[in-house]
XYZ file of C-alpha atoms in Angstrom:
306
model
C 2.366 72.064 44.427
C 0.601 69.568 46.641
C -2.490 69.831 44.547
C -0.499 69.009 41.425
C 1.122 65.936 43.020
C -2.240 64.741 44.326
C -3.749 65.098 40.867
C -0.881 63.099 39.302
C -1.206 60.316 41.876
C -4.976 60.171 41.420
C -4.582 60.082 37.651
C -1.987 57.285 37.793
C -4.200 55.281 40.140
C -7.237 55.655 37.908
C -5.169 54.705 34.869
C -3.861 51.574 36.620
C -7.372 50.577 37.667
C -8.673 51.157 34.168
C -5.840 49.141 32.635
C -6.424 46.284 35.093
C -10.147 46.152 34.373
C -9.509 46.294 30.630
C -7.016 43.419 30.883
C -9.470 41.304 32.879
C -12.187 42.070 30.347
C -10.009 40.963 27.430
C -9.008 37.784 29.255
C -12.612 36.983 30.087
C -13.518 37.354 26.422
C -10.857 34.767 25.510
C -11.034 32.351 28.435
C -10.010 29.368 26.295
C -6.657 30.986 25.454
C -6.128 31.885 29.102
C -6.869 28.292 30.121
C -4.391 27.083 27.516
C -1.652 29.309 28.930
C -2.440 28.055 32.424
C -2.333 24.474 31.161
C 1.040 25.006 29.495
C 2.364 26.639 32.659
C 1.280 23.610 34.704
C 2.954 21.296 32.202
C 6.186 23.313 32.343
C 6.168 23.185 36.144
C 5.567 19.436 36.018
C 8.443 18.884 33.572
C 10.760 20.937 35.778
C 9.651 19.051 38.892
C 10.278 15.683 37.222
C 13.545 16.956 35.706
C 12.663 15.644 32.265
C 15.390 15.856 29.593
C 15.387 18.839 27.261
C 14.430 16.916 24.111
C 11.455 15.320 25.881
C 10.314 18.722 27.140
C 10.477 20.041 23.598
C 8.355 17.160 22.286
C 5.753 17.660 25.019
C 5.539 21.395 24.329
C 5.165 20.790 20.585
C 2.506 18.153 21.257
C 0.347 20.552 23.262
C 0.849 23.282 20.682
C -0.246 21.017 17.810
C -3.152 19.406 19.631
C -4.797 22.445 21.208
C -3.736 25.199 18.766
C -3.486 27.779 21.547
C -6.980 27.148 22.945
C -8.026 24.690 25.648
C -11.551 23.299 26.079
C -12.864 20.538 28.319
C -14.803 19.106 25.396
C -15.843 15.952 27.235
C -17.433 18.004 30.007
C -19.176 20.321 27.540
C -20.614 17.482 25.443
C -21.596 15.553 28.564
C -23.976 18.337 29.573
C -25.847 18.238 26.252
C -28.831 16.062 25.426
C -28.081 12.801 23.641
C -29.508 14.011 20.317
C -27.731 17.367 20.451
C -24.458 15.702 21.452
C -24.781 13.302 18.503
C -25.413 16.217 16.122
C -22.356 18.108 17.398
C -20.086 15.063 17.079
C -21.356 14.316 13.581
C -20.668 17.912 12.573
C -17.177 17.884 14.114
C -16.354 14.646 12.274
C -17.810 15.732 8.932
C -14.347 16.108 7.357
C -13.372 12.624 8.523
C -16.552 11.074 7.147
C -16.083 12.904 3.850
C -12.460 11.744 3.484
C -12.937 8.056 4.401
C -14.305 6.074 1.418
C -15.399 3.341 3.816
C -17.858 5.787 5.400
C -18.947 7.334 2.107
C -20.531 4.053 0.947
C -21.840 2.948 4.341
C -25.263 3.149 5.933
C -25.901 6.539 7.547
C -26.934 4.929 10.836
C -23.714 2.893 10.884
C -21.623 6.017 10.330
C -23.453 7.855 13.104
C -22.989 4.945 15.531
C -19.262 4.837 14.786
C -18.418 8.550 14.960
C -20.194 9.021 18.296
C -17.790 6.470 19.802
C -14.563 7.840 18.313
C -11.798 9.376 20.417
C -9.492 12.080 19.046
C -5.745 11.384 19.346
C -2.588 13.114 18.110
C 0.747 11.455 17.296
C 4.082 13.073 16.512
C 6.504 12.056 13.740
C 8.314 8.856 14.717
C 5.719 7.720 17.265
C 4.918 4.000 17.194
C 1.130 3.944 17.066
C 0.861 0.143 16.867
C 3.574 -2.369 17.775
C 3.740 -5.754 16.068
C 2.939 -8.726 18.320
C 0.900 -6.773 20.865
C -2.757 -7.364 21.637
C -4.949 -4.924 19.758
C -7.395 -2.778 21.707
C -8.124 -0.066 19.100
C -8.422 0.673 15.420
C -7.693 4.085 13.922
C -9.085 6.413 11.253
C -6.702 8.981 9.742
C -8.148 12.467 9.578
C -4.848 14.077 8.637
C -1.293 12.768 8.340
C 0.777 9.883 6.965
C 1.634 6.579 8.671
C 3.953 3.746 7.580
C 3.150 0.036 7.909
C 6.449 -1.429 9.122
C 7.336 -5.136 8.995
C 9.450 -7.028 11.538
C 12.587 -6.591 9.391
C 12.142 -2.814 9.389
C 10.910 -2.548 5.807
C 7.985 -0.245 5.040
C 5.298 -2.382 3.393
C 3.048 0.552 2.512
C 1.960 4.002 3.662
C -1.496 5.286 4.544
C -2.740 8.871 4.525
C -5.891 10.985 4.954
C -9.084 8.940 4.791
C -7.483 5.551 5.501
C -7.956 3.323 8.523
C -5.819 0.632 10.148
C -5.644 -1.683 13.164
C -8.892 -3.501 12.385
C -7.275 -6.864 11.542
C -6.555 -8.018 15.089
C -9.985 -6.816 16.242
C -11.620 -8.989 13.568
C -9.432 -12.063 14.186
C -8.840 -11.807 17.957
C -5.143 -12.171 17.087
C -2.054 -10.109 17.838
C -0.894 -7.191 15.713
C 0.598 -8.452 12.439
C 2.681 -5.309 11.748
C 3.822 -2.076 13.355
C 2.459 1.346 12.411
C 4.674 4.425 12.703
C 3.702 8.073 12.312
C 5.602 9.660 9.429
C 4.177 13.153 10.033
C 2.001 14.765 12.664
C -1.136 12.608 12.629
C -4.626 13.567 13.719
C -6.403 10.264 14.291
C -9.707 9.022 15.650
C -9.582 5.740 17.563
C -12.331 3.167 18.093
C -11.961 0.781 21.046
C -12.441 -2.972 20.634
C -15.584 -2.956 22.797
C -17.233 -0.224 20.726
C -15.947 -1.889 17.545
C -17.665 -5.202 18.326
C -20.794 -3.479 19.628
C -21.271 -1.573 16.369
C -20.357 -4.390 13.958
C -22.650 -6.861 15.737
C -25.510 -4.605 14.645
C -24.208 -4.329 11.062
C -22.962 -7.769 9.905
C -22.654 -6.593 6.301
C -20.123 -3.939 7.330
C -18.185 -6.603 9.236
C -17.951 -8.657 6.027
C -16.738 -5.588 4.146
C -14.008 -4.918 6.698
C -12.981 -8.593 6.679
C -12.566 -8.461 2.895
C -10.377 -5.352 3.082
C -8.381 -6.874 5.956
C -7.720 -10.057 3.947
C -6.434 -7.959 1.034
C -4.101 -6.060 3.361
C -2.775 -9.281 4.893
C -2.006 -10.612 1.437
C -0.292 -7.331 0.497
C 2.109 -7.459 3.450
C 2.854 -11.158 2.971
C 0.661 -12.540 5.758
C -1.780 -15.439 5.468
C -5.223 -13.976 4.631
C -6.914 -17.220 5.734
C -6.650 -16.173 9.381
C -9.726 -14.042 8.722
C -11.734 -17.291 8.585
C -10.513 -18.418 11.998
C -12.535 -15.937 14.042
C -15.238 -18.481 14.985
C -12.922 -21.399 15.759
C -12.721 -20.763 19.521
C -16.521 -21.013 19.810
C -16.679 -24.351 17.988
C -13.820 -25.722 20.066
C -15.565 -24.655 23.246
C -18.757 -26.403 22.117
C -16.919 -29.650 21.371
C -15.019 -29.431 24.644
C -18.269 -29.039 26.587
C -19.791 -31.974 24.700
C -16.887 -34.294 25.502
C -16.880 -33.233 29.151
C -20.589 -34.023 29.410
C -20.066 -37.484 27.896
C -17.111 -38.286 30.154
C -18.926 -37.147 33.288
C -22.035 -39.145 32.412
C -20.085 -42.329 31.676
C -18.011 -41.929 34.853
C -21.155 -41.599 36.957
C -22.666 -44.692 35.338
C -19.444 -46.683 35.857
C -19.433 -45.814 39.534
C -23.045 -46.902 39.765
C -22.250 -50.254 38.143
C -19.266 -50.914 40.439
C -21.398 -50.371 43.536
C -24.005 -52.912 42.511
C -23.997 -56.563 43.533
C -22.670 -59.348 41.348
C -26.148 -60.570 40.600
C -26.407 -61.297 36.848
C -29.893 -59.895 36.626
C -28.817 -56.678 38.185
C -25.708 -56.559 35.990
C -27.855 -57.062 32.926
C -30.078 -54.264 34.094
C -27.050 -51.998 34.553
C -25.731 -52.789 31.096
C -29.140 -52.063 29.644
C -29.203 -48.791 31.629
C -25.788 -47.848 30.249
C -26.965 -48.514 26.700
C -30.070 -46.413 27.299
C -27.928 -43.601 28.695
C -25.664 -43.659 25.648
C -28.649 -43.513 23.303
C -30.110 -40.592 25.266
C -26.790 -38.753 25.072
C -26.769 -39.132 21.291
C -30.187 -37.510 21.106
C -29.849 -34.753 23.718
C -26.261 -33.535 23.487
C -25.188 -31.160 20.668
C -23.566 -32.901 17.765
C -19.848 -31.995 17.469
C -18.585 -30.521 14.220
C -15.166 -32.130 14.188
C -14.722 -35.546 12.545
C -12.311 -36.401 15.341
C -15.106 -36.378 17.937
C -17.953 -37.951 15.952
C -16.758 -41.439 16.866
C -17.769 -40.775 20.480
C -21.377 -40.793 19.330
C -21.034 -43.664 16.892
C -21.566 -41.282 13.958
C -19.762 -41.002 10.652
C -18.491 -38.116 8.613
C -20.938 -36.727 6.086
């Protein structure tokens, strides 16, 4: 009797231990899925702690489900431990479908494509999300890997729609202007974003690609009823700064000379010498200071419009 009970208890204990070890083994073989479940559990606890509304909780849960597909990886940490060349190869391979679907990349220099994709950041948007809001300062442009977005005007009309292989948001990065239209996700959208700093860094090395993007941007502006000539205004701030510095230099020099003249005696010889000095200074300024581009400022140097 006792021997039978002892055997049953021993058997149940061994079975429980075996089952526990087997469960741990299975979980260790699929650590990414286990991490995903832990991540979702943390998110659920956070939503309960913050007492978020039910519809918002549902959207957050659906977002995690769509983005991670049941598996969670710290991709940034993994790639950060690789060598630069190996990391570049992995990123290029991961983005191969994007490169294949974007005509802009298909006709571009291979080095340009590699420089761009290594700086891209993966982002997911849900249907109805406002990806870009009209009138805001642009900090990113986007490439569509999968999904559909609508270009929405201020009156709420949809000017056009973009899908797999398209890109948007480059206009304000090229013109240093504010967003000219809003962009809304029509479906779940898998996008890759490129920040303004990386955008300028890459295009400064490939001026021909900048010209190509400016041409496409001008066509898009014309299509949505905006003035395409704003694409030519990108360099205006630099020229205005140059002219402003030139005028400031002239004013400061003339002010210093005027103060010098006022402090001198009334002796005619000395006055004549000061006038001659002022004339010499003006001539030197004409030769040494940069010539302003604007017709409005050429008169300061006694010049005429070409």
